Coordinates of C-alpha atoms and ligand atoms in Angstrom, one line a residue:
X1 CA 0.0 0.0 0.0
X2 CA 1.3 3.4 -1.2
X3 CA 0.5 6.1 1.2
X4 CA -3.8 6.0 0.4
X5 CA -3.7 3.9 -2.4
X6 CA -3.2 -0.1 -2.7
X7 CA -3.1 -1.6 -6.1
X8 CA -4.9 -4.7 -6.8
X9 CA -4.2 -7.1 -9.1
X10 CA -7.0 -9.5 -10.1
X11 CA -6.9 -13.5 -12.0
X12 CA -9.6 -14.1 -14.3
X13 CA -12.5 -11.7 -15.7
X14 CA -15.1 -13.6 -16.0
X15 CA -18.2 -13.4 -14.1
X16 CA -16.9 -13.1 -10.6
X17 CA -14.1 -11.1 -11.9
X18 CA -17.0 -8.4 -13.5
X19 CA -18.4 -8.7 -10.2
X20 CA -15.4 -7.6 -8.6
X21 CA -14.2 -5.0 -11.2
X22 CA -17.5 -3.3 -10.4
X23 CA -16.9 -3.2 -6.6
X24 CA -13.6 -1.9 -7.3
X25 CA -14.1 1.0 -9.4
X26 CA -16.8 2.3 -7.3
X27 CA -16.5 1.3 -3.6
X28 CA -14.2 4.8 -2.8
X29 CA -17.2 6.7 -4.7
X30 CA -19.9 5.4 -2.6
X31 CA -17.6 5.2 0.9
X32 CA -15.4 7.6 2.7
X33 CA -12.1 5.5 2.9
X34 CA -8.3 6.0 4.7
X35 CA -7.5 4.0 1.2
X36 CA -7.9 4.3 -2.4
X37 CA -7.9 0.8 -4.7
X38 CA -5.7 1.1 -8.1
X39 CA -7.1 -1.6 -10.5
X40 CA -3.5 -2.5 -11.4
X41 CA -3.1 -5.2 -13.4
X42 CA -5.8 -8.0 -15.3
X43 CA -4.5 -11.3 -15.6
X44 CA -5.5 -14.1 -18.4
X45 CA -3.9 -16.8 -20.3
X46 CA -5.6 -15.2 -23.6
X47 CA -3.5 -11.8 -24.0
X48 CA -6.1 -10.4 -26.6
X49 CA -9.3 -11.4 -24.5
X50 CA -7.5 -10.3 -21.5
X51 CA -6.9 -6.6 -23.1
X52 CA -10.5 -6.4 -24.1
X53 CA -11.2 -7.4 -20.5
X54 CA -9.4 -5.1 -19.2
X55 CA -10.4 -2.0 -21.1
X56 CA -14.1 -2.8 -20.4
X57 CA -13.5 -3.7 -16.7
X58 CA -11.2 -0.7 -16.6
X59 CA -7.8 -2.3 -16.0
X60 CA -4.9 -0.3 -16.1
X61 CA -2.5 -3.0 -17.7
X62 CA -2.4 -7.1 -18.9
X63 CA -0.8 -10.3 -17.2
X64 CA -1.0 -13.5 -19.4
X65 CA 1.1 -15.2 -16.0
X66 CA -0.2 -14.9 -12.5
X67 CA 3.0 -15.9 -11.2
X68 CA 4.2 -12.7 -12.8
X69 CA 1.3 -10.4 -11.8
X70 CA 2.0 -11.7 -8.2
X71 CA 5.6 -10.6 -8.7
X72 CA 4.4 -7.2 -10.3
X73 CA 5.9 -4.5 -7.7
X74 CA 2.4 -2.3 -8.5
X75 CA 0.4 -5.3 -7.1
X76 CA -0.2 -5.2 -3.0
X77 CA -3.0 -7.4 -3.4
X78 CA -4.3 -10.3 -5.3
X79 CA -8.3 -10.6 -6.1
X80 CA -8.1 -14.0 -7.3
X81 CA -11.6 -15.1 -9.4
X82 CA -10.6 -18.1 -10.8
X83 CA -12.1 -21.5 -10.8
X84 CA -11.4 -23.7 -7.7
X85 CA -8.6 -25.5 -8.9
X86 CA -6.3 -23.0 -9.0
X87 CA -7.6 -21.0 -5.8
X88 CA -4.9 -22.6 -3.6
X89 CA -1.4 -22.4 -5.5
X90 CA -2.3 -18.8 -6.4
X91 CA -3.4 -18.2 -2.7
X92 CA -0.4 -19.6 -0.9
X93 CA 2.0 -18.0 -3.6
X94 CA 0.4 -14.6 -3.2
X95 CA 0.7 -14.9 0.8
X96 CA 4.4 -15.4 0.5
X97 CA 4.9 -12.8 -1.1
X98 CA 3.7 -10.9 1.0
X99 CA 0.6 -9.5 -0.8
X100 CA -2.8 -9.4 0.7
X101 CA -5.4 -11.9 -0.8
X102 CA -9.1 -11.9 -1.7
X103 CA -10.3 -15.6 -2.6
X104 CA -13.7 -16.0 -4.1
X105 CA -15.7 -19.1 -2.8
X106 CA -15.4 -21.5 -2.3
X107 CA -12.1 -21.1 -0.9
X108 CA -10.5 -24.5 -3.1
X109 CA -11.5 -27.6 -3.9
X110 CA -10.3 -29.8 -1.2
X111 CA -10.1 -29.4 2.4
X112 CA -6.5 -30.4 2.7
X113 CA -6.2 -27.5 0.0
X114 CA -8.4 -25.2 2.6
X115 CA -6.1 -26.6 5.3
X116 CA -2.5 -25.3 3.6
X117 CA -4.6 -21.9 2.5
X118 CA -5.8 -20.9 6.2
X119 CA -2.3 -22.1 7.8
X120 CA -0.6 -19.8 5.3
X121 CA -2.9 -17.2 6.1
X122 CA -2.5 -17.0 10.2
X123 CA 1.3 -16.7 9.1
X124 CA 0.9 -14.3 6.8
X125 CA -1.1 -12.2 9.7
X126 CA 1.5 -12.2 11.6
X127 CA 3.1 -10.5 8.9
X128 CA 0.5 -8.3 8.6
X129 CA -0.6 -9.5 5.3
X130 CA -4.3 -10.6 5.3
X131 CA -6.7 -12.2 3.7
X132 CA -10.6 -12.5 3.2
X133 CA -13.1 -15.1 1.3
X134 CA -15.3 -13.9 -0.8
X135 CA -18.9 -14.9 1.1
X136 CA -20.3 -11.9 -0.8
X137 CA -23.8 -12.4 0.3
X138 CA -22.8 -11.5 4.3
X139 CA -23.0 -7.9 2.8
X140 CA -26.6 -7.7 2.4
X141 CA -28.3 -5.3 4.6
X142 CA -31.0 -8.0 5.6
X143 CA -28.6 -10.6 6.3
X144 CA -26.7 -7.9 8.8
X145 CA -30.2 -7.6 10.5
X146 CA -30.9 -11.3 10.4
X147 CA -27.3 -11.8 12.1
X148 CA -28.3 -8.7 14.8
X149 CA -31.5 -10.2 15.6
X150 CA -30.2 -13.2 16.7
X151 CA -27.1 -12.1 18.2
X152 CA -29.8 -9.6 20.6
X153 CA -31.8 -13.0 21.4
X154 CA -34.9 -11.9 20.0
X155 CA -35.4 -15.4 18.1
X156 CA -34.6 -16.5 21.6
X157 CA -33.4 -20.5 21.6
X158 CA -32.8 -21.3 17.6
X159 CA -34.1 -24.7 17.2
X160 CA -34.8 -24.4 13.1
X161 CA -32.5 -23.6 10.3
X162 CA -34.0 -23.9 7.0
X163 CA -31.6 -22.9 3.9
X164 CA -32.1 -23.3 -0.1
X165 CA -30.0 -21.7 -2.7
X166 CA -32.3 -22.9 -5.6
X167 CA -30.8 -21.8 -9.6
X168 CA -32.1 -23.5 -13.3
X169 CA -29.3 -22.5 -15.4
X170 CA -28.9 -26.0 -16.5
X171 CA -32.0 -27.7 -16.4
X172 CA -31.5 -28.0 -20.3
X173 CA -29.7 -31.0 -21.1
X174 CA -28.2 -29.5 -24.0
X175 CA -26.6 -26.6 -22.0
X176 CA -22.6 -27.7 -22.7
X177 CA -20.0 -29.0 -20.1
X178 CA -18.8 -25.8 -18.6
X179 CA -16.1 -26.0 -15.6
X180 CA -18.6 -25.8 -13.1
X181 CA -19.4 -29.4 -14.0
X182 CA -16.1 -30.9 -14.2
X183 CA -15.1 -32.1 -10.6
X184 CA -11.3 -31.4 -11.3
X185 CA -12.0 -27.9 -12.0
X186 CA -15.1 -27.3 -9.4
X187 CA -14.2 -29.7 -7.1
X188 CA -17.9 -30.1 -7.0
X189 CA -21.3 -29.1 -8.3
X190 CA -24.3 -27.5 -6.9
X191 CA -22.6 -28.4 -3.1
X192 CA -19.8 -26.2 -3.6
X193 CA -21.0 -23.6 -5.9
X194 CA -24.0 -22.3 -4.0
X195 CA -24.0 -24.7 -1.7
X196 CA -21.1 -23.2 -0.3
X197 CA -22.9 -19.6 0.3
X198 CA -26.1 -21.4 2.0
X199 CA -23.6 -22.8 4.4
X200 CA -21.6 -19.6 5.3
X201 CA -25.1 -17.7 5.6
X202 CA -27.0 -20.1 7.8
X203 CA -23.5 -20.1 10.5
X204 CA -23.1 -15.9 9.7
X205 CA -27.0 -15.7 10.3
X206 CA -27.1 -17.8 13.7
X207 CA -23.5 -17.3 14.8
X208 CA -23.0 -21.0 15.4
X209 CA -21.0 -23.5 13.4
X210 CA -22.3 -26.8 11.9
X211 CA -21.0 -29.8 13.7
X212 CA -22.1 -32.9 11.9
X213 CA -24.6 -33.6 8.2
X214 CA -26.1 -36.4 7.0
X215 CA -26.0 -35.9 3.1
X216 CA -28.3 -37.1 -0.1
X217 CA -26.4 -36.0 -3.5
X218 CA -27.4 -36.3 -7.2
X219 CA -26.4 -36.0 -11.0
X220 CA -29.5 -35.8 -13.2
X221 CA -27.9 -35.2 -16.6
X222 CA -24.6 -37.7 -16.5
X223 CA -23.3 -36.4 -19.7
X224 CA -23.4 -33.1 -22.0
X225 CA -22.2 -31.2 -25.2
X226 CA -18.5 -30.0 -25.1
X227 CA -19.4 -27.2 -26.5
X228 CA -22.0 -24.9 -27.2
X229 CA -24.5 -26.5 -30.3
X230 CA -24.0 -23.2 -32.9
X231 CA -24.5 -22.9 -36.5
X232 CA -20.8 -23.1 -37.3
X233 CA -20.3 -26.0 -35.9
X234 CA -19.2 -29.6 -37.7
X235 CA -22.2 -32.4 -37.0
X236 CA -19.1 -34.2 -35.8
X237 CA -18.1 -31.4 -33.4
X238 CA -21.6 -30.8 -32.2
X239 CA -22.3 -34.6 -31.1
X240 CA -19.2 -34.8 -28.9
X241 CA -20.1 -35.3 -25.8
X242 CA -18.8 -35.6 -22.2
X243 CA -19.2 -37.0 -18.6
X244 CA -20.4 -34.4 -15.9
X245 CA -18.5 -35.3 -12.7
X246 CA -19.9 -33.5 -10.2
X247 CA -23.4 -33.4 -8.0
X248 CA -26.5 -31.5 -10.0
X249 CA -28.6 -30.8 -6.6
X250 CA -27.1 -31.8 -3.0
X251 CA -29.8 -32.2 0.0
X252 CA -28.5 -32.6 3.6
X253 CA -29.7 -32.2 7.0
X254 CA -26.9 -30.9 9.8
X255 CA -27.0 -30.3 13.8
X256 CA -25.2 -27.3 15.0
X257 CA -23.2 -26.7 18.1
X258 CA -25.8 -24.6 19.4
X259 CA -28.3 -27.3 19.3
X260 CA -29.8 -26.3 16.7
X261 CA -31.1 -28.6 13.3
X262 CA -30.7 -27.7 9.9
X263 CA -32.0 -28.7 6.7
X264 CA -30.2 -27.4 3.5
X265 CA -30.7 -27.8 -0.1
X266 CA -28.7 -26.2 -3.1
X267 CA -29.9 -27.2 -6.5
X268 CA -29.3 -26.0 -10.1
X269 CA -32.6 -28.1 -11.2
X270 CA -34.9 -26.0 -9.4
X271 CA -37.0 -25.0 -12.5
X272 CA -38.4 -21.1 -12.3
X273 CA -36.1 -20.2 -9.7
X274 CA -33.0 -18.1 -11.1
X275 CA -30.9 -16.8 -8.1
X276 CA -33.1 -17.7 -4.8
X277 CA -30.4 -18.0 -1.8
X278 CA -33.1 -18.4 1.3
X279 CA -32.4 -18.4 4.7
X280 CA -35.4 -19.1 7.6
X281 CA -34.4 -19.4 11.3
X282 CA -36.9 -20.7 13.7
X283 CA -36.2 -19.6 17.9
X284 CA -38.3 -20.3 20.7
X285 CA -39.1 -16.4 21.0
X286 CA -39.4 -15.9 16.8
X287 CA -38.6 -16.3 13.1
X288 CA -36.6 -14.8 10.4
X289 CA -37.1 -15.5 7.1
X290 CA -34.3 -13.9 3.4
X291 CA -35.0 -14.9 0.2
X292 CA -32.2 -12.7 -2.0
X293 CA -34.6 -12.6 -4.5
X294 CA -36.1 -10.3 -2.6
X295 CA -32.9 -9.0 -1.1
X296 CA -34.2 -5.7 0.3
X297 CA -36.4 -7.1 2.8
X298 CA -36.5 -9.6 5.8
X299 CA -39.7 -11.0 7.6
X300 CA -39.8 -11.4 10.9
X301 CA -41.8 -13.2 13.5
X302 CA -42.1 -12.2 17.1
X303 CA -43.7 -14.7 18.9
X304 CA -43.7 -13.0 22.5
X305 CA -46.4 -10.5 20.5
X306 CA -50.3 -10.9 21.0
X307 CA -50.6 -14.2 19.1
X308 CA -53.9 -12.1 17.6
X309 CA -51.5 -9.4 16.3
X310 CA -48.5 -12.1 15.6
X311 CA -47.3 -13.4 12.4
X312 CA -44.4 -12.3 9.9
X313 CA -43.9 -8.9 9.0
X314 CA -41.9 -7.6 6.1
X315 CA -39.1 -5.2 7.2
X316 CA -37.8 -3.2 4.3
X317 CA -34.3 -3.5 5.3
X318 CA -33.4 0.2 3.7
X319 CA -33.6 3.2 6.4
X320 CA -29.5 4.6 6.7
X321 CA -29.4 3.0 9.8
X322 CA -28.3 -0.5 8.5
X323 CA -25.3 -1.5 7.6
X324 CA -23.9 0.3 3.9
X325 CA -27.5 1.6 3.3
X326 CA -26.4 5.2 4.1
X327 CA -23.5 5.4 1.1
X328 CA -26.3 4.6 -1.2
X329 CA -30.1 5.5 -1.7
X330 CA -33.0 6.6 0.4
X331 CA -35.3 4.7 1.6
X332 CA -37.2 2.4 -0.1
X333 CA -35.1 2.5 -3.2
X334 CA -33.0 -0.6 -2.3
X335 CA -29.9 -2.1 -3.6
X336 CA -29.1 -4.9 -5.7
X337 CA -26.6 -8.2 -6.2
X338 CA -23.4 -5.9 -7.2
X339 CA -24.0 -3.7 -3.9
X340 CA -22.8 -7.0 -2.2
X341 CA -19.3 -7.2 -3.7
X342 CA -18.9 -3.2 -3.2
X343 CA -19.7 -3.7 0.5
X344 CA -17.4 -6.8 0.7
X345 CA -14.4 -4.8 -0.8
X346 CA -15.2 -1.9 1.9
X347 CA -15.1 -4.2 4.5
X348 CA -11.8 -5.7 3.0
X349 CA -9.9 -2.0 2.2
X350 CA -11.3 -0.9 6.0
X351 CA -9.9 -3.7 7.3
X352 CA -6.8 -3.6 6.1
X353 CA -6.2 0.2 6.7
X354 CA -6.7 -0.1 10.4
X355 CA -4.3 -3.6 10.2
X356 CA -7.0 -6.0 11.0
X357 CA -8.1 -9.4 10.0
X358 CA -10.8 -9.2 7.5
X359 CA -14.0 -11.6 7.5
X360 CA -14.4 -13.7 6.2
X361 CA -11.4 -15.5 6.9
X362 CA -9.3 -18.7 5.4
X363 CA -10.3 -20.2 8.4
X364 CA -14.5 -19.5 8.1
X365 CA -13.7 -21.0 4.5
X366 CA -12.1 -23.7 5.7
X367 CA -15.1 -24.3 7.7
X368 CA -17.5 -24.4 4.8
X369 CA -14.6 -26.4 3.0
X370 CA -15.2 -29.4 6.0
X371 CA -19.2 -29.0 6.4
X372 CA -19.0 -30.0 2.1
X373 CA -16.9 -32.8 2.5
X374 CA -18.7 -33.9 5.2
X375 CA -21.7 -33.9 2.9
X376 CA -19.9 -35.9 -0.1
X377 CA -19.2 -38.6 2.3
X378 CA -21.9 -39.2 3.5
X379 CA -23.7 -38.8 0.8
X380 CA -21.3 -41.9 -0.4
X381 CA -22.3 -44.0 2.6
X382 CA -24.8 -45.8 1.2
X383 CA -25.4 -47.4 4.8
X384 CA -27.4 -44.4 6.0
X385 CA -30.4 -45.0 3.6
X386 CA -33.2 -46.8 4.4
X387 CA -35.2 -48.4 1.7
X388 CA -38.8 -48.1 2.5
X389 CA -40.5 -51.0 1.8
X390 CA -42.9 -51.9 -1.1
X391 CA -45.2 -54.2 -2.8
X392 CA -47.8 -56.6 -0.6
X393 CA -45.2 -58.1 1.4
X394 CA -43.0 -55.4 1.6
X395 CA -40.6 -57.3 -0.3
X396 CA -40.5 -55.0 -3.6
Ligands
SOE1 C1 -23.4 -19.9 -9.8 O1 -24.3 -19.8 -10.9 C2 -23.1 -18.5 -9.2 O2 -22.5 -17.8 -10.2 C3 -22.2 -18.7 -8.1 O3 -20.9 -19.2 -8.5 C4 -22.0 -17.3 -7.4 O4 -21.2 -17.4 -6.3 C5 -23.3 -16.7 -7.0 O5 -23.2 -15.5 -6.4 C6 -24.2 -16.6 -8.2 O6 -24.4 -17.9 -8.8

C-alpha cells in the first residue's frame, strides 16, 4: 500500500471477476475510505481477451502469468476469481509474497487444500498480510439484520435452520459441459458452488458452526455437449459429448453446536427459480425468514407479540441505519446483487487500513470447505439410507 492507495491485481474476468471489477471502481465513490484501490493489473492466459477485459472492466495494464502479476511490484493485493482448482497455488503464492489476498468461494476444492490456504494465512497475519473469502452475500443489509436479531436474542433458543440456494441454469440438457461441472476444476457441483454460500449464511446468520450432516447428493444429466451446439459448428463437433462429474442438486440435514437442526438444499434443477439464496431461522421467541430474491427485505416473526396481532412482517431493510445503506439511496429504493461485492471490498480496504483481520477468513472457508466434505461422504455411505419397503409383502 502506497500512502492512500493499494493496487490490486485480479486472476480471471469472467463473471466473478465483472463482479469484482465493479466493486472496485466504485467502492471509494460510494464510501469515505483512509485507502484508495488502483485496478492494477488484469491477468488471463488469452492476452487479446484479456486486453478487451481489461479496457471494459477498466484495467490499467495485462498479465497473461499470475506468477508474474504476483511478482508485479504495483500489485499489493491479489483478487483471485478463478475456478477452484487453482484458488490454492495462487493463494499460498500470493501470501508469501507478502501480498494481501481476496479468494472468491469456495475457498478450493479440497479441504486439505483449505487446510494449507488458512495455515498460510495465520502466518501471513502475523506479517500483517491478510486475507478474506469472498462470502459476498454476508453484505446484504437484511442478512446484517438477520445476524443482529439473533445475536440480541430476539429469536430467543434457535431450534430451526431452513436454507435453499435454488438456480435453473442447467435444467436443459443440451446446455454444454462448462467448468462448473467438471469435478477437477469445481471440485464439486451445486454443493460447492452455491452450496457453499447457504452454508456460510446459515452459521453468519445464527453465529453458530455446523457440527455434523447427513447428506443425499445427485447427478441428473450424467453427460453433456463440449461445446455450445451453434451454427458453425461440424455435426461431428456438435455430437461430442462428455461426462459431468460432479453433483447436479445436494440435499442434507446438519446439527449445529448450538443445538440447533438444519435442513439445507442447493440445487441448479430448481425449474423457475434463477438466483433464490433463502435463509429461515426458527427460535423459541421468533422467526426470520431472506430470500435474496427479494434482497431488500427480511420477515420477521415475534412470537412474544399478542398471538392475535402475531405473524411475519416484512421489514424493508433500507432506512440509513443499517449497515452500507447510508453510502447509497433513500429509503425504499433498495440495492441490488453488485452492492454485495462493493460492501465486501469496503469491508476488505477498511480492514486492512486499520491492520486487521478481515472476515471472512481462510479459516471461516475452511469451515465451509469441511461441512461440504462432510456432505460428499456421507452422501457416499450408502449405509445411511433406508429403503422403504414396497409391494404386498414389503418385499418390492
Ligand atoms: C453460480 O451460478 C453462481 O454464479 C455462483 O458461483 C456465485 O457465487 C453466485 O453469487 C451466483 O451464482
Amino acid at each position: 500500500m502506497s500512502g492512500a492507495t493499494i493496487g490490486v491485481g485480479m486472476v480471471g474476468y469472467a463473471f466473478m471477476g465483472a463482479a469484482h471489477s465493479q466493486a472496485w471502481r466504485t467502492v471509494h465513490r460510494a464510501f469515505d475510505l483512509p485507502v484508495t484501490p488502483r485496478m492494477a493489473v488484469l491477468c488471463g492466459r488469452d492476452r487479446a481477451a484479456a486486453e478487451a477485459a481489461a479496457a471494459k472492466l477498466g484495467w490499467a495494464s495485462v498479465e497473461t502469468e499470475w506468477k508474474r502479476l504476483i511478482e508485479n511490484g504495483d500489485v499489493d493485493l491479489v483478487d483471485i476469481c478463478t475456478p477452484g482448482d487453482t484458488h490454492a497455488e495462487i493463494a499460498l503464492a500470493a501470501l508469501a509474497a507478502g501480498k494481501h489476498v481476496l479468494c472468491e468461494k469456495p475457498l478450493a476444492n479440497t479441504v486439505a487444500e483449505a487446510e494449507a490456504m488458512a495455515a498460510a494465512a495465520a502466518e501471513a497475519a502475523t506479517r500483517g498480510v491478510r486475507s478474506m473469502v469472498g462470502f459476498n452475500y454476508r453484505r446484504v443489509p437484511a442478512v446484517a439484520l438477520a445476524r443482529r436479531l439473533v445475536a440480541e436474542g430476539r429469536l430467543g433458543d434457535v431450534r430451526h435452520v431452513r436454507a435453499q440456494y435454488l438456480q435453473d441454469w442447467i435444467v436443459d440438457p443440451e446446455f454444454p459441459l462448462v467448468w462448473r461441472m467438471q469435478k477437477d476444476k469445481a471440485g464439486s457441483g451445486a454443493l460447492g458452488d452455491i452450496g457453499a454460500h447457504a452454508v456460510d449464511l446459515a452459521q453468519f446468520v445464527t453465529g453458530s458452526p455446523i457440527t455434523g450432516v447427513s447428506g443425499l447428493t445427485e447427478t441428473f444429466v450424467t453427460e453433456r455437449p463440449l461445446v455450445a451446439s451453434s451454427a458453425g459448428l461440424s455435426a461431428e463437433k456438435a455430437a461430442e459429448r462428455g461426462p459431468v462429474t460432479v453433483d447436479d442438486t445436494a440435499l442434507f440435514l446438519a446439527r449445529f453446536a448450538d443445538g440447533a437442526v438444519g435442513n439445507f438444499e442447493a440445487t441448479r434443477f430448481a425449474s423457475g427459480r434463477k438466483n433464490a439464496l433463502r435463509l429461515e431461522v426458527n427460535g423459541s421467541a421468533g422467526s426470520l425468514a431472506f430470500d435474496f430474491e427479494a434482497m431488500n427485505e427480511l420477515a420477521f416473526h415475534d412470537h412474544t407479540e399478542d398471538p392475535e396481532l402475531g405473524g411475519f412482517r416484512r421489514i424493508q431493510v433500507t432506512e440509513p441505519g443499517h449497515p452500507y445503506v447510508a453510502a447509497w439511496w433513500p429509503p425504499g429504493h433498495g440495492l441490488g446483487y453488485e452492492h454485495t461485492f462493493t460492501h465486501e471490498v469496503r469491508d476488505l480496504l477498511a480492514a486492512l487500513a486499520a491492520g486487521e483481520d478481515p472476515e471472512p477468513s481462510f479459516a471461516d472457508g475452511l469451515q465451509v470447505q469441511r461441512v461440504l466434505a462432510a456432505v460428499e461422504e456421507s452422501a457416499a455411505a450408502s449405509s445411511v439410507w433406508t429403503r422403504v419397503a414396497s409391494g404386498a409383502t414389503g418385499a418390492g
